C-alpha cells in the first residue's frame, strides 16, 4: 500500500488514504484499489494550492494526477474520484478566474467534467487523449500537458 496524506492549507494532517499497488483483483483480497479510513468524510486533495495559486487553478480526478501537476509547477487540487465533487468544492474554487478541469478520458471522467463545468462558470475542460494526466505525462512529459492546456484555451 502507498499512503497518501491529506494535509490542510497550513500543512497539518487531516486524514490519510491508501492505494494498493498490487496488480490483482482487489475485491478478492478484501479491499478496494483505494482505501479510506472508515467514517472519514470525502475531502479535496491538495488544498494548500488554493491558498498559493494566483488567478487560476487546476482540478484533477485523483491524487496522483494532482502530484504530476505540482511536479510541473501548476497549483492543483484533486477530487478522489468522479463521485466526489460536492457543493462545498464549488465554494472553495469560486474565486478563481479559471479552473482547468482535467478528468480521465472515459465516461466517468466526462461525467465529472460536466458536473464541475455546470457548477463553476470559470471551469474549462482540458481534453486528454493518451490517458489520464499521469499517463499523458509519462508518454509525452510536461510538454504534453502544456500542449493539452493550450489546446483547451
Short mmCIF file of C-alpha atoms in Angstrom, two decimals:
data_model
loop_
_atom_site.label_atom_id
_atom_site.label_comp_id
_atom_site.label_asym_id
_atom_site.label_seq_id
_atom_site.Cartn_x
_atom_site.Cartn_y
_atom_site.Cartn_z
CA UNK A 1 0.00 0.00 0.00
CA UNK A 2 1.01 3.57 -0.68
CA UNK A 3 -0.06 6.10 1.95
CA UNK A 4 -1.49 9.38 0.61
CA UNK A 5 -1.58 12.05 3.31
CA UNK A 6 -4.25 14.73 3.09
CA UNK A 7 -2.89 17.96 4.54
CA UNK A 8 -4.62 21.20 5.43
CA UNK A 9 -3.64 24.56 3.95
CA UNK A 10 -1.01 25.04 6.68
CA UNK A 11 0.42 21.54 6.29
CA UNK A 12 -1.41 19.95 9.21
CA UNK A 13 -2.53 16.33 8.69
CA UNK A 14 -6.28 15.90 8.11
CA UNK A 15 -6.55 12.27 7.06
CA UNK A 16 -4.81 9.58 5.05
CA UNK A 17 -5.87 7.36 2.15
CA UNK A 18 -4.17 4.25 0.88
CA UNK A 19 -3.68 2.84 -2.62
CA UNK A 20 -2.94 -0.80 -3.23
CA UNK A 21 -0.07 -1.19 -5.71
CA UNK A 22 -0.55 -4.92 -6.29
CA UNK A 23 -1.77 -5.99 -9.72
CA UNK A 24 -4.65 -8.19 -8.63
CA UNK A 25 -8.40 -8.21 -8.15
CA UNK A 26 -8.57 -6.03 -5.06
CA UNK A 27 -12.06 -7.19 -4.02
CA UNK A 28 -10.91 -10.82 -3.95
CA UNK A 29 -8.36 -9.74 -1.35
CA UNK A 30 -10.95 -7.91 0.75
CA UNK A 31 -10.12 -4.31 -0.12
CA UNK A 32 -10.52 -1.70 -2.82
CA UNK A 33 -7.85 -0.18 -5.04
CA UNK A 34 -8.14 2.91 -2.80
CA UNK A 35 -8.95 2.69 0.90
CA UNK A 36 -10.13 5.44 3.21
CA UNK A 37 -10.44 5.48 6.98
CA UNK A 38 -13.97 4.43 7.96
CA UNK A 39 -16.41 7.31 8.54
CA UNK A 40 -13.90 9.84 7.18
CA UNK A 41 -15.68 12.48 5.06
CA UNK A 42 -14.60 12.87 1.42
CA UNK A 43 -12.13 15.71 1.02
CA UNK A 44 -10.47 17.68 -1.71
CA UNK A 45 -6.78 16.76 -2.01
CA UNK A 46 -4.11 19.46 -2.14
CA UNK A 47 -6.00 22.36 -0.57
CA UNK A 48 -2.69 24.16 0.03
CA UNK A 49 -2.79 25.05 -3.68
CA UNK A 50 -6.00 27.03 -3.15
CA UNK A 51 -4.12 29.38 -0.85
CA UNK A 52 -0.97 29.55 -3.02
CA UNK A 53 -2.46 29.87 -6.52
CA UNK A 54 -2.96 33.13 -8.36
CA UNK A 55 -5.98 33.62 -10.62
CA UNK A 56 -6.02 30.08 -12.00
CA UNK A 57 -6.05 26.61 -10.52
CA UNK A 58 -6.22 23.08 -11.91
CA UNK A 59 -8.62 20.34 -10.78
CA UNK A 60 -7.76 16.70 -11.40
CA UNK A 61 -9.52 13.39 -11.00
CA UNK A 62 -7.29 11.69 -8.45
CA UNK A 63 -4.39 12.40 -6.16
CA UNK A 64 -1.61 11.13 -8.42
CA UNK A 65 -2.68 13.41 -11.27
CA UNK A 66 -2.53 16.33 -8.85
CA UNK A 67 1.00 15.26 -7.87
CA UNK A 68 2.05 15.42 -11.53
CA UNK A 69 0.64 18.94 -11.84
CA UNK A 70 2.59 20.06 -8.79
CA UNK A 71 5.72 18.42 -10.23
CA UNK A 72 5.50 20.67 -13.29
CA UNK A 73 4.73 23.75 -11.21
CA UNK A 74 0.96 24.10 -11.51
CA UNK A 75 -1.22 24.75 -8.48
CA UNK A 76 -3.75 21.97 -8.47
CA UNK A 77 -6.33 20.20 -6.33
CA UNK A 78 -7.94 16.81 -6.80
CA UNK A 79 -11.17 15.08 -6.05
CA UNK A 80 -10.61 11.43 -5.12
CA UNK A 81 -12.97 10.05 -7.76
CA UNK A 82 -15.71 11.13 -10.11
CA UNK A 83 -18.47 10.91 -7.49
CA UNK A 84 -16.54 13.08 -5.03
CA UNK A 85 -17.40 16.57 -6.33
CA UNK A 86 -19.60 18.34 -3.78
CA UNK A 87 -21.18 21.80 -3.47
CA UNK A 88 -18.57 22.80 -0.90
CA UNK A 89 -15.87 22.23 -3.51
CA UNK A 90 -17.56 24.76 -5.77
CA UNK A 91 -17.38 27.30 -2.97
CA UNK A 92 -13.70 26.51 -2.42
CA UNK A 93 -12.87 27.28 -6.08
CA UNK A 94 -15.39 30.04 -6.79
CA UNK A 95 -12.86 32.89 -6.52
CA UNK A 96 -10.63 31.73 -9.37
CA UNK A 97 -10.91 33.32 -12.80
CA UNK A 98 -10.14 29.94 -14.41
CA UNK A 99 -10.41 26.39 -13.12
CA UNK A 100 -8.83 23.95 -15.58
CA UNK A 101 -10.64 20.60 -15.30
CA UNK A 102 -8.51 17.52 -16.04
CA UNK A 103 -10.58 14.35 -15.89
CA UNK A 104 -9.88 10.91 -17.29
CA UNK A 105 -10.82 10.36 -20.96
CA UNK A 106 -13.63 7.94 -20.21
CA UNK A 107 -17.36 8.05 -19.49
CA UNK A 108 -16.87 8.63 -15.76
CA UNK A 109 -14.38 11.43 -16.43
CA UNK A 110 -16.84 13.03 -18.82
CA UNK A 111 -19.46 12.97 -16.07
CA UNK A 112 -17.05 14.71 -13.66
CA UNK A 113 -16.17 17.35 -16.24
CA UNK A 114 -19.84 18.04 -16.95
CA UNK A 115 -20.69 18.27 -13.26
CA UNK A 116 -17.83 20.66 -12.46
CA UNK A 117 -18.37 22.84 -15.54
CA UNK A 118 -22.09 23.19 -14.75
CA UNK A 119 -21.33 24.28 -11.19
CA UNK A 120 -18.46 26.69 -11.91
CA UNK A 121 -18.62 29.37 -14.60
CA UNK A 122 -14.84 29.63 -14.52
CA UNK A 123 -14.34 25.92 -15.28
CA UNK A 124 -12.72 24.98 -18.57
CA UNK A 125 -12.27 21.32 -19.55
CA UNK A 126 -8.93 20.05 -20.83
CA UNK A 127 -9.28 17.15 -23.25
CA UNK A 128 -6.84 14.28 -22.77
CA UNK A 129 -6.40 11.64 -25.44
CA UNK A 130 -3.48 9.48 -24.30
CA UNK A 131 -4.91 8.66 -20.88
CA UNK A 132 -5.21 10.46 -17.58
CA UNK A 133 -2.81 13.23 -16.51
CA UNK A 134 -0.23 10.76 -15.22
CA UNK A 135 -0.34 8.58 -18.35
CA UNK A 136 -0.14 11.66 -20.58
CA UNK A 137 2.86 12.92 -18.62
CA UNK A 138 4.62 9.54 -18.80
CA UNK A 139 4.00 9.35 -22.56
CA UNK A 140 4.98 12.91 -23.52
CA UNK A 141 6.42 14.70 -20.50
CA UNK A 142 5.40 18.09 -19.25
CA UNK A 143 5.12 19.38 -22.82
CA UNK A 144 2.19 17.03 -23.48
CA UNK A 145 0.31 18.64 -20.59
CA UNK A 146 1.26 22.18 -21.65
CA UNK A 147 0.02 21.36 -25.17
CA UNK A 148 -3.29 19.96 -23.86
CA UNK A 149 -3.88 23.09 -21.79
CA UNK A 150 -3.01 25.34 -24.74
CA UNK A 151 -5.43 23.43 -26.97
CA UNK A 152 -8.18 23.92 -24.38
CA UNK A 153 -7.56 27.66 -24.13
#
